[in-house]
mmCIF file of C-alpha atoms in Angstrom:
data_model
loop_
_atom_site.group_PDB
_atom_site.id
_atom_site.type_symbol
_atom_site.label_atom_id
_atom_site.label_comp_id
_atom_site.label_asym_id
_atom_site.label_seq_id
_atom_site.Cartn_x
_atom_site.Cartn_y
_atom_site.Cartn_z
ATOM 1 C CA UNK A 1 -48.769 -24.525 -7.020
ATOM 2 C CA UNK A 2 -50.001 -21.709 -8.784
ATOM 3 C CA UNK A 3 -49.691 -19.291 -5.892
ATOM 4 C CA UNK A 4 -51.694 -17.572 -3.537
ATOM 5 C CA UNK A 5 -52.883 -14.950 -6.110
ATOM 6 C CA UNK A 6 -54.571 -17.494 -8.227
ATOM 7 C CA UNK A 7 -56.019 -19.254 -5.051
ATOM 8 C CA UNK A 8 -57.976 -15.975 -3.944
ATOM 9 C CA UNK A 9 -59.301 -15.135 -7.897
ATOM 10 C CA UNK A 10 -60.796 -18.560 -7.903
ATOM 11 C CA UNK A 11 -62.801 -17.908 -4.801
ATOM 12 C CA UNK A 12 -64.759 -15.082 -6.769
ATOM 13 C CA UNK A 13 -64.727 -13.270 -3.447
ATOM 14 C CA UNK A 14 -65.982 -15.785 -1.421
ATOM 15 C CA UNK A 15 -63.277 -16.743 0.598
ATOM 16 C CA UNK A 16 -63.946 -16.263 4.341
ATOM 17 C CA UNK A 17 -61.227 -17.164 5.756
ATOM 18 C CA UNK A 18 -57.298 -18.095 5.633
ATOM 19 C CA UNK A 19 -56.211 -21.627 4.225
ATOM 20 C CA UNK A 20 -54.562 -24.037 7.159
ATOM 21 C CA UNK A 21 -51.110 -24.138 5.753
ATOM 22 C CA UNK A 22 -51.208 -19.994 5.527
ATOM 23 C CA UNK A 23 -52.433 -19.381 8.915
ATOM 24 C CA UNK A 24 -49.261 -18.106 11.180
ATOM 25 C CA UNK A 25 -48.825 -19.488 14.689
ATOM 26 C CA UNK A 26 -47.834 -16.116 16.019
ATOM 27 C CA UNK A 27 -50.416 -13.912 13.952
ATOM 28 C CA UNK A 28 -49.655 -10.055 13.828
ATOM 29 C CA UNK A 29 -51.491 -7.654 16.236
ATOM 30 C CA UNK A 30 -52.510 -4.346 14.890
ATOM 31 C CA UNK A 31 -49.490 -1.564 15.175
ATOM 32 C CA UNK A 32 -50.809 2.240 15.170
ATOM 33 C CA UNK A 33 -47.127 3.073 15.450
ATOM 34 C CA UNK A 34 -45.276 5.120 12.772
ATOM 35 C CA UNK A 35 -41.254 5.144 12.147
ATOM 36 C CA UNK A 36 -39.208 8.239 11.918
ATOM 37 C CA UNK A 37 -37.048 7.752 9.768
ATOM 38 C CA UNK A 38 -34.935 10.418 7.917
ATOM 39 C CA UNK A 39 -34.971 11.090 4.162
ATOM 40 C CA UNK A 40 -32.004 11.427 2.264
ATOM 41 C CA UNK A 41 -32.252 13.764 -0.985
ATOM 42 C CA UNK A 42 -29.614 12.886 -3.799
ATOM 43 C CA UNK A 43 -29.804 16.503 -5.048
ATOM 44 C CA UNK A 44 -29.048 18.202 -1.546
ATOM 45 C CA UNK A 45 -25.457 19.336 -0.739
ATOM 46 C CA UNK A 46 -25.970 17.879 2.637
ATOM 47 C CA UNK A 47 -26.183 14.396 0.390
ATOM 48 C CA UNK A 48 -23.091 12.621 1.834
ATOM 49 C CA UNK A 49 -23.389 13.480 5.393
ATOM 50 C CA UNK A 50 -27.028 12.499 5.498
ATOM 51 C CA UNK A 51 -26.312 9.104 3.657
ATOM 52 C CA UNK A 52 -23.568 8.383 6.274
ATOM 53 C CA UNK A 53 -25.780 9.165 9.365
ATOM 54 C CA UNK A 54 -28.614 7.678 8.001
ATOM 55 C CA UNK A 55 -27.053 4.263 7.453
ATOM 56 C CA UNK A 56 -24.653 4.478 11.042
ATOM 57 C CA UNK A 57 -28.248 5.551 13.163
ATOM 58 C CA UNK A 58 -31.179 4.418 11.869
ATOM 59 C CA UNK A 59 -30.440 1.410 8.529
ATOM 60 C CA UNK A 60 -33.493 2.567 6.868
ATOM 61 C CA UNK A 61 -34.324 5.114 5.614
ATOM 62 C CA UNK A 62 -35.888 6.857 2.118
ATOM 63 C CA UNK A 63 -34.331 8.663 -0.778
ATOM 64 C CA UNK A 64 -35.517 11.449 -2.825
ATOM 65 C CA UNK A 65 -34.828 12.859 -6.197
ATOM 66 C CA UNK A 66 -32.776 9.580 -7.303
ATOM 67 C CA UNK A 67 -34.074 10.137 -10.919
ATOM 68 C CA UNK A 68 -35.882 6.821 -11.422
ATOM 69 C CA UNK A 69 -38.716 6.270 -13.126
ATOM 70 C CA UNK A 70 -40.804 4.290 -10.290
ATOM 71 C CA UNK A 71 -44.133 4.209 -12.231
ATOM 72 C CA UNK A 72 -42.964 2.190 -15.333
ATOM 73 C CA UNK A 73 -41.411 -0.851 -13.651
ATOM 74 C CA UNK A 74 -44.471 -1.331 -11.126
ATOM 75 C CA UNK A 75 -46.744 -1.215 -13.805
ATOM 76 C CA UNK A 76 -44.445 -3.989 -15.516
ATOM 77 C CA UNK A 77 -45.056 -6.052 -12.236
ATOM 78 C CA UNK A 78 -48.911 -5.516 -11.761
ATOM 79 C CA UNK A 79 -49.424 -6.633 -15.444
ATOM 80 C CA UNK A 80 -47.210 -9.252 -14.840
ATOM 81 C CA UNK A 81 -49.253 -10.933 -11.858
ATOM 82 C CA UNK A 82 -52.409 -9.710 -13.385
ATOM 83 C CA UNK A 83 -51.509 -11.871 -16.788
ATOM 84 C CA UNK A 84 -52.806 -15.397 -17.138
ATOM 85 C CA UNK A 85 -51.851 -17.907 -14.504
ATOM 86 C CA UNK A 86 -51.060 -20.626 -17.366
ATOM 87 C CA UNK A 87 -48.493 -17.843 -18.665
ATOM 88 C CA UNK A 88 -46.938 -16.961 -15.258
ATOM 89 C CA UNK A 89 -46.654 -20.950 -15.007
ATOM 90 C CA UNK A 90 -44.088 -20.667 -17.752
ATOM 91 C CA UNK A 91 -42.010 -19.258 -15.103
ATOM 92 C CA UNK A 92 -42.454 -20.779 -12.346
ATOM 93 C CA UNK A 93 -39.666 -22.882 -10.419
ATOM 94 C CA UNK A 94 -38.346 -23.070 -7.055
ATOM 95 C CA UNK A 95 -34.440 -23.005 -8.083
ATOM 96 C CA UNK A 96 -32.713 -20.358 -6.612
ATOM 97 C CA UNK A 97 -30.568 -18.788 -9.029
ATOM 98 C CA UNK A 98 -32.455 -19.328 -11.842
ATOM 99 C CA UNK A 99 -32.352 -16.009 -14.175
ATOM 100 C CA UNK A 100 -36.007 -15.663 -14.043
ATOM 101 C CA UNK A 101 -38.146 -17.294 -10.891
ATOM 102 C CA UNK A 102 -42.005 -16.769 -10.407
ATOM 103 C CA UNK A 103 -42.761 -18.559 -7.233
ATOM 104 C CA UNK A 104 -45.424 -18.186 -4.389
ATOM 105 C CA UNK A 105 -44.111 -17.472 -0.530
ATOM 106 C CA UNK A 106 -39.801 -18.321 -0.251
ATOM 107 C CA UNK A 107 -39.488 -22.185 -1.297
ATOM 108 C CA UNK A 108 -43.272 -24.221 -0.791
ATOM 109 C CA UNK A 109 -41.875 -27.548 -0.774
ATOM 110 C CA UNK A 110 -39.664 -26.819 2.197
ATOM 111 C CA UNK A 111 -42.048 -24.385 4.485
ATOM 112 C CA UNK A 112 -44.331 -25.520 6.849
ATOM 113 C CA UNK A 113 -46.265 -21.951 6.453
ATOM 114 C CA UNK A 114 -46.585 -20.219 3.782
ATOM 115 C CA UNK A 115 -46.176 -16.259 3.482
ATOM 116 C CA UNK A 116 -48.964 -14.580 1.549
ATOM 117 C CA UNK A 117 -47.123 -13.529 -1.799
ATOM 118 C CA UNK A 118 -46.733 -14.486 -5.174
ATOM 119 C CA UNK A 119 -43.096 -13.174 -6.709
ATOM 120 C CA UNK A 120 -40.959 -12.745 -9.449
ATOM 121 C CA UNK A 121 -37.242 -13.159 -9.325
ATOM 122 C CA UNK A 122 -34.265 -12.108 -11.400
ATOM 123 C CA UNK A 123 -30.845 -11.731 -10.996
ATOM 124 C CA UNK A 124 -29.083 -9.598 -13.109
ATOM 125 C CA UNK A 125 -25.950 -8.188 -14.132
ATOM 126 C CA UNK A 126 -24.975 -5.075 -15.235
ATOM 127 C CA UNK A 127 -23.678 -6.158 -18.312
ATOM 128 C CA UNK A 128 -25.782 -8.244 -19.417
ATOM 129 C CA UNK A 129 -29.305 -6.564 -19.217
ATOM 130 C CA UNK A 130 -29.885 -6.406 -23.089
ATOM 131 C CA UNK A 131 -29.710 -10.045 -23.051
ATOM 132 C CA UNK A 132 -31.105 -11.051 -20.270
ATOM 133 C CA UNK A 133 -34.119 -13.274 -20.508
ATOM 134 C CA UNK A 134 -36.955 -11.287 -19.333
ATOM 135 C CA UNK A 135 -40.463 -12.193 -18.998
ATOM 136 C CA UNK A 136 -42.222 -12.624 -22.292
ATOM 137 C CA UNK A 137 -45.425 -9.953 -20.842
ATOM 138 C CA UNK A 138 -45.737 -7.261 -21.083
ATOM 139 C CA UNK A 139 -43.895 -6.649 -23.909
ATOM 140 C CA UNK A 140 -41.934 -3.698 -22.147
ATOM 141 C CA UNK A 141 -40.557 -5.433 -19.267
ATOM 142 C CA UNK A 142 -37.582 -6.028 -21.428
ATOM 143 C CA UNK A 143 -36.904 -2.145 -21.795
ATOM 144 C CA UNK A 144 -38.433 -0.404 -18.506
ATOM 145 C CA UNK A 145 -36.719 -2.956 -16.576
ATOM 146 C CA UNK A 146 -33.192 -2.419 -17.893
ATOM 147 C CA UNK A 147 -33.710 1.123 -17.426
ATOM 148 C CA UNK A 148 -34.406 0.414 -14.016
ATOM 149 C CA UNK A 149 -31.425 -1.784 -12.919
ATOM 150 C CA UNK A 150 -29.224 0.437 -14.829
ATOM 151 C CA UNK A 151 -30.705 3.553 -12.788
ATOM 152 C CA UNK A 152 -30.480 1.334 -9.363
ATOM 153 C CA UNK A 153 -26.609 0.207 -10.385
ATOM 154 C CA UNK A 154 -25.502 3.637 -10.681
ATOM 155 C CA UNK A 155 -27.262 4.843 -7.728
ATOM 156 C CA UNK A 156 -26.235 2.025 -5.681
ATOM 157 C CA UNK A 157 -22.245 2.223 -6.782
ATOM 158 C CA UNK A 158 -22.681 6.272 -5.726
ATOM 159 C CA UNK A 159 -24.246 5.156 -2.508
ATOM 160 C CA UNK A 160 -21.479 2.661 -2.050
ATOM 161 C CA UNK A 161 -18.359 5.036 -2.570
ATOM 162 C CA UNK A 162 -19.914 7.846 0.008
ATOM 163 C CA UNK A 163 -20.708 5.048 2.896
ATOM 164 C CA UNK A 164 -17.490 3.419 2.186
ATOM 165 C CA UNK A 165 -15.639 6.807 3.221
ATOM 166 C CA UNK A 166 -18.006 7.137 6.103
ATOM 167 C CA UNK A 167 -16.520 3.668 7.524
ATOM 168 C CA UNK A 168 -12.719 5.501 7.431
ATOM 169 C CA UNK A 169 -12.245 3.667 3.856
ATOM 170 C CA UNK A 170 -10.792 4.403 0.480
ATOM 171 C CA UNK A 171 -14.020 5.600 -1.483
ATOM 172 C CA UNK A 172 -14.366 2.287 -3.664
ATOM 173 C CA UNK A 173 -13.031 -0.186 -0.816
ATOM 174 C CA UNK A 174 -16.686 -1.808 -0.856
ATOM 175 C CA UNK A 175 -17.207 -1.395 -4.362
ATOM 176 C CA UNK A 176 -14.256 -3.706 -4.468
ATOM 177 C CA UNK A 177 -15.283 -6.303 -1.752
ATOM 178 C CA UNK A 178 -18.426 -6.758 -3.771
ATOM 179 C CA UNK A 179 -16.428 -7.550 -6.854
ATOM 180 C CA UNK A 180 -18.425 -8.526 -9.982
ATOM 181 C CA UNK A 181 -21.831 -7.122 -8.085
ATOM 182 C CA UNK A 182 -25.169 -8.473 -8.971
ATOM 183 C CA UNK A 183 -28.796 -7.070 -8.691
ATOM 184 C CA UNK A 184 -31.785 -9.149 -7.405
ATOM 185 C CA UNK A 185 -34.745 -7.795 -8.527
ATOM 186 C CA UNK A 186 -37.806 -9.295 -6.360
ATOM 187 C CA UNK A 187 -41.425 -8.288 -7.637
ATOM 188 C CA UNK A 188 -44.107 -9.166 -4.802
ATOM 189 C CA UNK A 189 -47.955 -9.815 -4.788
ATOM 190 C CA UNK A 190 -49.702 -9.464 -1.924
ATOM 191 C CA UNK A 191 -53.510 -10.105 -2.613
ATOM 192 C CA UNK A 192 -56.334 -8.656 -0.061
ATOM 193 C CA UNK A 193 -56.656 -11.481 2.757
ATOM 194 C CA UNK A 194 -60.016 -12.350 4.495
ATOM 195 C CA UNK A 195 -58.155 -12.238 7.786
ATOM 196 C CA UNK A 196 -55.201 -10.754 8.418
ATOM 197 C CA UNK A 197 -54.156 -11.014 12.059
ATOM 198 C CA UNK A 198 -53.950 -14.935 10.670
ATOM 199 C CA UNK A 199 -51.295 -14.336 8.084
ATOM 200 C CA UNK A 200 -48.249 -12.481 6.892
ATOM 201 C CA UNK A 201 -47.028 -10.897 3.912
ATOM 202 C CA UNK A 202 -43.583 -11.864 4.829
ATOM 203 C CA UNK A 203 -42.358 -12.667 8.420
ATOM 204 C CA UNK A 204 -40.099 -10.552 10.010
ATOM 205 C CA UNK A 205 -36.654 -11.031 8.391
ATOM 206 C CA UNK A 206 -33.545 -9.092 7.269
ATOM 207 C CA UNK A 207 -32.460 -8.664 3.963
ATOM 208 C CA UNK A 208 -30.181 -10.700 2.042
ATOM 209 C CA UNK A 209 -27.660 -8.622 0.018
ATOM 210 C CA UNK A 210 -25.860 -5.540 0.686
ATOM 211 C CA UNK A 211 -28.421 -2.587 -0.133
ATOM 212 C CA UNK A 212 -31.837 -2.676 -1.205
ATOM 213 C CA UNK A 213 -33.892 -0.302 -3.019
ATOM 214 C CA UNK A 214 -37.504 -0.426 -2.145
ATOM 215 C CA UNK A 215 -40.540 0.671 -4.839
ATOM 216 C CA UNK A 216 -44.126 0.433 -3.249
ATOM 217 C CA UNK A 217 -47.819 1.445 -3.588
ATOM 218 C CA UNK A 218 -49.819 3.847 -1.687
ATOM 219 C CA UNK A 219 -51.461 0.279 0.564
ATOM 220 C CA UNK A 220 -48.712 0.424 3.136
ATOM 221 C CA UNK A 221 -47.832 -2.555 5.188
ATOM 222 C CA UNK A 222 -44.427 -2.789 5.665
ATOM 223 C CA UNK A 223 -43.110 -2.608 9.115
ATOM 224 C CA UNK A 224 -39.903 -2.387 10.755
ATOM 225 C CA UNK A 225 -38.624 -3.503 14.273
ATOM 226 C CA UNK A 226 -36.813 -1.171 17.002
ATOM 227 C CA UNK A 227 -36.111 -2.350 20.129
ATOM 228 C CA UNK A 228 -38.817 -4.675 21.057
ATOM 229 C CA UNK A 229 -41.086 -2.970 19.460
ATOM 230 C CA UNK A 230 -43.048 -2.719 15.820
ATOM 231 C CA UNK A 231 -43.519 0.062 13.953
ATOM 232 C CA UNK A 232 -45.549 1.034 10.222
ATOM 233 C CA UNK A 233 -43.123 2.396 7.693
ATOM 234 C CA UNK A 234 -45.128 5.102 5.423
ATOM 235 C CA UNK A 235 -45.214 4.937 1.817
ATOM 236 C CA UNK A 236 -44.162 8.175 0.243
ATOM 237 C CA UNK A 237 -45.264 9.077 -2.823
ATOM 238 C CA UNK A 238 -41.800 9.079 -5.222
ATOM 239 C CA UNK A 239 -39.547 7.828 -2.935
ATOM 240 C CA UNK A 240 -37.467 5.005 -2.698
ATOM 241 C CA UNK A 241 -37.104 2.738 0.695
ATOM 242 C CA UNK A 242 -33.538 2.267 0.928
ATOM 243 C CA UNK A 243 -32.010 -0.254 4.338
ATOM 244 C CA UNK A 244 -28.653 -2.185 4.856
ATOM 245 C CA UNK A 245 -28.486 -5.604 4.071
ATOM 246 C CA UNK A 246 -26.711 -8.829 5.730
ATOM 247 C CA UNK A 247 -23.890 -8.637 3.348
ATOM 248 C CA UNK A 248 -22.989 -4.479 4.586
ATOM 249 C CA UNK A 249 -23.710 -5.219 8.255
ATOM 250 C CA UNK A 250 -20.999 -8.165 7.796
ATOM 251 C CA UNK A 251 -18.155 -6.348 5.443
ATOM 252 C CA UNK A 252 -18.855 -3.066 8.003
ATOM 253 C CA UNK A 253 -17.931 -5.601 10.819
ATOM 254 C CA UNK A 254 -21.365 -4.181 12.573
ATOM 255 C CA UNK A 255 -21.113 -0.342 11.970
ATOM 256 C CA UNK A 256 -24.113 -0.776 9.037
ATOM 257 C CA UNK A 257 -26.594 -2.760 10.617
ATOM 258 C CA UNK A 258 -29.384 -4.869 8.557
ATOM 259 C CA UNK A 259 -32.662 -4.092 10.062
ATOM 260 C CA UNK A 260 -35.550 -6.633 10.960
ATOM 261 C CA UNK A 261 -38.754 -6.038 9.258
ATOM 262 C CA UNK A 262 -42.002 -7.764 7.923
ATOM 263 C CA UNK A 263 -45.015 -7.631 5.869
ATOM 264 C CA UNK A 264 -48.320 -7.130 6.133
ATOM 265 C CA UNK A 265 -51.515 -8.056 4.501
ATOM 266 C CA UNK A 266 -55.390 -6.240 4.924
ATOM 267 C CA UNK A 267 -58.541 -7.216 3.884
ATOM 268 C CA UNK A 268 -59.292 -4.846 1.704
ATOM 269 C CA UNK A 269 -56.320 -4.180 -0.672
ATOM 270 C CA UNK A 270 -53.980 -6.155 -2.497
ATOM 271 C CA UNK A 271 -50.284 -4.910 -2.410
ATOM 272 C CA UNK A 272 -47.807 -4.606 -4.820
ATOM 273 C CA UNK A 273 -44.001 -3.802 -4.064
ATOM 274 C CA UNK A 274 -40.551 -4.365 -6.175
ATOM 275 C CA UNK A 275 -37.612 -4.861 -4.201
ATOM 276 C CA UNK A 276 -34.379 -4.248 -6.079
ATOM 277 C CA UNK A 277 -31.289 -6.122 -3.821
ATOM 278 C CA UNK A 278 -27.478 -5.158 -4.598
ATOM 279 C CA UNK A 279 -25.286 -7.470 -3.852
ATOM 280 C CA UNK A 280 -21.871 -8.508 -3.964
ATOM 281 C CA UNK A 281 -20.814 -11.488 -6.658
ATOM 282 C CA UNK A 282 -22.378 -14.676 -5.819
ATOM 283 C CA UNK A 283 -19.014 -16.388 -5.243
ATOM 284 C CA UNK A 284 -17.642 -13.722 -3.305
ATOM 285 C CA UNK A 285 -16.074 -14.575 0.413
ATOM 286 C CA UNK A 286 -17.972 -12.224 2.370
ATOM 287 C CA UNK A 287 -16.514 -11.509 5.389
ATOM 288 C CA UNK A 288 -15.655 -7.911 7.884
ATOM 289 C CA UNK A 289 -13.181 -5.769 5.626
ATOM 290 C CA UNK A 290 -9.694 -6.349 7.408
ATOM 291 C CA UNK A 291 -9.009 -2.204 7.774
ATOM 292 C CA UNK A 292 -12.200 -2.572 9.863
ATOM 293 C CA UNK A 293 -10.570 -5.425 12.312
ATOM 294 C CA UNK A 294 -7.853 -4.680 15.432
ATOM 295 C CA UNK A 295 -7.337 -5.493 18.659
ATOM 296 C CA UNK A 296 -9.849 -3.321 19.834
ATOM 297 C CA UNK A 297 -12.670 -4.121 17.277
ATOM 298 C CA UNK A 298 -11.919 -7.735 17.024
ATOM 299 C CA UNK A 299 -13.811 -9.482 13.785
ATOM 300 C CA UNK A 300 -17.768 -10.560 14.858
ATOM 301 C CA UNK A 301 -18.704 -12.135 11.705
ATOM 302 C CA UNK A 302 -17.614 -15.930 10.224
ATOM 303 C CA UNK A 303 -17.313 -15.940 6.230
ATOM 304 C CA UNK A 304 -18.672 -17.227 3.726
ATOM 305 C CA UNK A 305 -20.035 -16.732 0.066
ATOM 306 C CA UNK A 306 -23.127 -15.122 -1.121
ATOM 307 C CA UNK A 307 -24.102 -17.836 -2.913
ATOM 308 C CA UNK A 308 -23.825 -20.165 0.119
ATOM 309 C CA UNK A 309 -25.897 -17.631 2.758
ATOM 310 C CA UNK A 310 -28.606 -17.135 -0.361
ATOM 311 C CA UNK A 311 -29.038 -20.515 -0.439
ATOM 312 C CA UNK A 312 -29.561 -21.134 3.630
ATOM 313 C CA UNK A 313 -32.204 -17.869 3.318
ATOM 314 C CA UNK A 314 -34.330 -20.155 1.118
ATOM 315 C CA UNK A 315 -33.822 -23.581 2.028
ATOM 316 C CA UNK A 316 -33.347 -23.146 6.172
ATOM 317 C CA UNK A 317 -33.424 -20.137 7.278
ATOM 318 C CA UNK A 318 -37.119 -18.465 6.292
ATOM 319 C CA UNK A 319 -36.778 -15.465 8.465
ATOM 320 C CA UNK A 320 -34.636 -13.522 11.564
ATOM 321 C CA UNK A 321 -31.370 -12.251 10.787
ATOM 322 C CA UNK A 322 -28.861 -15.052 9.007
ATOM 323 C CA UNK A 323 -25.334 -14.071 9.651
ATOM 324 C CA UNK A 324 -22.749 -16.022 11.723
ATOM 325 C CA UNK A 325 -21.179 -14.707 14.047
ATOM 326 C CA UNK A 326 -17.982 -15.010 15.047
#
């Protein structure tokens, strides 16, 4: 399958409407509604306390000034899905941990309905990124993209120590429950789609690994749930999206909450994003931090290893929240 991209290119803009095994039994409904949601600045003295409430109140939220060079690595991606199909073929697979994955929706041979995206996948490590094996095209994925994880490492790890003293900790008690951390970097394509109350760019889910760092275009279409209710998360120009993941929400014992959100498609743009996911080691036993556990805040979470709850997200559990509770 070479992915949804490729399907909608060989239509020549013909294609009227969305393909049987993409259509969505509960379609999305137009949202007007816009999220307020605070923005952190990494330069502002205010840094720490902001970071802190932002993660206890809202679990989204954007950062400024983080020093990253956003432009670079998303032009790596669009030449990436704009290359070839026969070359992107190289790459693709549906294993899981594979070092380098391009794949279409989460795992095709196991969904019923297909999301409408085309990705790439890599896992990383910090120290490893000059050998990693990165995509052969363009030929400076290799470079941008190491600057990149390297930039979202140390920002993450400074994140990490400042909302691990928010939760009453020593300032590198997460840093340690995430052990030998890793970095999921998730490219995704999102082509224009003839109609998009049929379809989704990715149904409403919550993220997989601790924190993730959000780079997207000026298209929009990512969405976030509160209470019962939907609401459109604005791109802003030079900032990144930054919102708790499963693996916080479970090591926090529920003060850092993952947040439900989805994606959406339009008709008349295609969408590009790169998601960059920090988690803890893959064998890690990821369960509530025992400071965080008493009589009075019993534990509400069951363990288990990253590797085991990345491997239910894409074989089982395709969207919703995936944690066990206790």
């Amino acid at each position: 399958m070479a992915g949804i991209k490729a399907f909608v290119d060989s239509c020549n803009g013909t294609l009227s409407g969305v393909p049987e095994r993409y259509m969505m039994p509960n379609g999305a409904a137009d949202v007007s509604r816009y999220a307020v949601l605070p923005i952190v600045d990494v330069a502002s003295e205010s840094f720490e306390r902001d970071l802190v409430d932002a993660c206890t109140k809202y679990g989204m939220f954007y950062v400024k000034n983080h020093g990253i060079h956003t432009e670079d690595v998303m032009r790596c991606a669009l030449e990436f899905f704009n290359s070839p199909s026969e070359d992107k073929m190289r790459y693709y697979t549906e294993e899981i941990f594979t070092s380098v994955r391009y794949c279409t929706s989460m795992m095709p041979s196991k969904e019923e309905k297909l999301e409408w995206h085309d990705h790439l996948q890599m896992w990383l490590k910090e120290e490893s990124l000059g050998v990693h094996p990165w995509p052969a095209f363009p030929a400076s994925y290799r470079d941008v993209g190491s600057e990149y994880a390297r930039n979202i490492f140390k920002l993450g790890k400074r994140m990490l120590l400042v909302m691990s003293e928010g939760l009453g900790l020593r300032s590198n008690r997460l840093l340690e429950a995430f052990a030998e951390m890793v970095l999921l970097t998730r490219a995704n394509f999102y082509p224009a789609c003839p109609n998009p109350r049929q379809a989704l760019g990715m149904e409403g889910h919550t993220d997989s690994g601790g924190l993730t760092f959000v780079l997207q275009d000026g298209v929009g279409g990512l969405q976030l749930k509160q209470g019962e209710d939907w609401y459109n998360v604005r791109p802003l120009e030079g900032m990144l999206v930054v919102n708790m993941g499963d693996q916080l929400e479970v090591l926090s014992n529920g003060r850092y909450k993952s947040i439900l959100h989805r994606v959406m498609v339009n008709s008349k743009s295609s969408r590009l994003s790169v998601g960059a996911f920090l988690g803890p080691s893959l064998d890690a036993e990821i369960s509530p931090i025992p400071e965080l556990v008493s009589q009075e805040s019993p534990a509400k979470y069951r363990s288990r290893t990253y590797r085991d709850y990345m491997h239910e997200v894409y074989t089982e559990h395709f969207s919703g929240k995936n944690v066990y509770v206790a």
